[in-house]
Amino acid sequence: MFIPMGTVVTLCMIITLVFSHRISGLDLNRITPPLILRIIGCVTGAAGLWNVLWYGLRHPTQFWGLMALGSGLLMTLLSALLILPAERQPAFLRRLRPFALAGLLGFTLTYVVGIYRL
């Protein structure tokens, strides 16, 4: 059985969104073991890098190529934030988190609608 890479990347974006926010009461990072968080961060970061380096840079003039570049950069950034302990993160990255989450949410919704329409 073949799962399209767009579907895999979309699932990774959703997982990144779920684990990257810091809304109190909904913060899964507090109850998830550190090893699992690092695995999630590595997998979502790898999907982000694939999106940027493999698809996005090969299709820079196409709509989905630009979508891959933007979503891949945000996924990689948020995955790095997910892996780093909060106290070791630079202040500018902590301030950037809400904007990165909003951007990734927009990319995720675009991917979901695009896949649904197929």
Short mmCIF file of C-alpha atoms in Angstrom, two decimals:
data_model
loop_
_atom_site.label_atom_id
_atom_site.label_comp_id
_atom_site.label_asym_id
_atom_site.label_seq_id
_atom_site.Cartn_x
_atom_site.Cartn_y
_atom_site.Cartn_z
CA MET A 1 0.00 0.00 0.00
CA PHE A 2 1.31 3.43 -0.94
CA ILE A 3 0.70 6.53 1.17
CA PRO A 4 1.32 9.79 -0.73
CA MET A 5 4.05 11.95 0.76
CA GLY A 6 1.67 14.93 0.92
CA THR A 7 -0.50 12.99 3.34
CA VAL A 8 2.52 12.05 5.47
CA VAL A 9 3.71 15.67 5.56
CA THR A 10 0.21 16.88 6.45
CA LEU A 11 0.03 14.44 9.38
CA CYS A 12 3.47 15.62 10.52
CA MET A 13 2.27 19.24 10.36
CA ILE A 14 -0.73 18.36 12.52
CA ILE A 15 1.50 16.56 15.02
CA THR A 16 3.86 19.56 15.06
CA LEU A 17 0.94 21.89 15.79
CA VAL A 18 -0.36 19.66 18.58
CA PHE A 19 3.01 19.42 20.35
CA SER A 20 4.35 22.92 19.65
CA HIS A 21 1.74 25.11 21.33
CA ARG A 22 2.09 26.04 24.97
CA ILE A 23 -1.56 26.52 25.95
CA SER A 24 -1.89 25.66 29.61
CA GLY A 25 -4.14 22.72 30.26
CA LEU A 26 -3.63 21.39 26.73
CA ASP A 27 0.17 21.14 26.87
CA LEU A 28 0.99 17.53 25.97
CA ASN A 29 4.70 18.20 26.44
CA ARG A 30 4.31 18.02 30.23
CA ILE A 31 2.88 14.51 30.22
CA THR A 32 4.84 13.07 27.28
CA PRO A 33 8.15 11.38 28.16
CA PRO A 34 11.22 13.33 26.93
CA LEU A 35 12.36 10.48 24.69
CA ILE A 36 9.00 10.43 22.89
CA LEU A 37 9.15 14.23 22.47
CA ARG A 38 12.60 13.94 20.90
CA ILE A 39 11.40 11.22 18.53
CA ILE A 40 8.39 13.34 17.54
CA GLY A 41 10.67 16.36 17.06
CA CYS A 42 13.09 14.37 14.91
CA VAL A 43 10.35 12.86 12.73
CA THR A 44 8.54 16.17 12.20
CA GLY A 45 11.84 17.97 11.64
CA ALA A 46 12.83 15.38 9.04
CA ALA A 47 9.48 15.84 7.29
CA GLY A 48 10.04 19.60 7.31
CA LEU A 49 13.53 19.18 5.86
CA TRP A 50 12.18 16.84 3.19
CA ASN A 51 9.54 19.40 2.32
CA VAL A 52 12.16 22.15 1.94
CA LEU A 53 15.14 20.31 0.49
CA TRP A 54 13.49 17.68 -1.69
CA TYR A 55 10.19 19.06 -2.91
CA GLY A 56 10.30 22.81 -2.30
CA LEU A 57 13.69 23.50 -3.83
CA ARG A 58 12.90 21.32 -6.84
CA HIS A 59 9.61 23.14 -7.59
CA PRO A 60 10.23 26.80 -6.57
CA THR A 61 7.95 28.27 -9.26
CA GLN A 62 4.92 26.08 -8.55
CA PHE A 63 2.24 26.67 -5.94
CA TRP A 64 2.88 23.41 -4.06
CA GLY A 65 6.64 24.00 -4.22
CA LEU A 66 6.20 27.34 -2.46
CA MET A 67 3.83 25.73 0.02
CA ALA A 68 6.46 23.04 0.69
CA LEU A 69 9.16 25.67 1.29
CA GLY A 70 7.05 27.67 3.74
CA SER A 71 5.54 24.78 5.63
CA GLY A 72 8.86 22.91 5.74
CA LEU A 73 10.71 25.87 7.21
CA LEU A 74 8.04 26.37 9.87
CA MET A 75 7.86 22.65 10.68
CA THR A 76 11.63 22.48 11.05
CA LEU A 77 11.68 25.58 13.26
CA LEU A 78 8.85 24.37 15.48
CA SER A 79 10.33 20.87 15.69
CA ALA A 80 13.61 22.37 16.87
CA LEU A 81 11.67 24.32 19.50
CA LEU A 82 9.92 21.11 20.50
CA ILE A 83 13.23 19.31 21.06
CA LEU A 84 15.00 22.11 22.93
CA PRO A 85 14.08 22.52 26.60
CA ALA A 86 12.22 25.81 27.13
CA GLU A 87 14.90 27.21 29.42
CA ARG A 88 17.57 26.69 26.73
CA GLN A 89 15.65 28.39 23.92
CA PRO A 90 16.74 31.86 22.82
CA ALA A 91 14.22 34.59 23.69
CA PHE A 92 13.59 35.53 20.06
CA LEU A 93 12.52 31.93 19.29
CA ARG A 94 10.05 31.98 22.17
CA ARG A 95 8.59 35.25 20.83
CA LEU A 96 8.43 33.78 17.31
CA ARG A 97 6.42 30.71 18.35
CA PRO A 98 2.87 32.18 18.06
CA PHE A 99 3.56 33.54 14.56
CA ALA A 100 5.14 30.27 13.43
CA LEU A 101 2.16 28.32 14.80
CA ALA A 102 -0.33 30.59 13.00
CA GLY A 103 1.60 30.26 9.75
CA LEU A 104 1.87 26.48 10.04
CA LEU A 105 -1.86 26.27 10.80
CA GLY A 106 -2.56 28.13 7.56
CA PHE A 107 -0.29 25.81 5.59
CA THR A 108 -1.86 22.76 7.24
CA LEU A 109 -5.39 23.87 6.36
CA THR A 110 -4.32 24.50 2.76
CA TYR A 111 -2.79 21.01 2.56
CA VAL A 112 -5.89 19.39 4.11
CA VAL A 113 -8.24 21.16 1.68
CA GLY A 114 -5.96 20.32 -1.26
CA ILE A 115 -5.77 16.64 -0.33
CA TYR A 116 -9.52 16.50 0.30
CA ARG A 117 -10.20 17.90 -3.17
CA LEU A 118 -8.09 15.18 -4.79
#
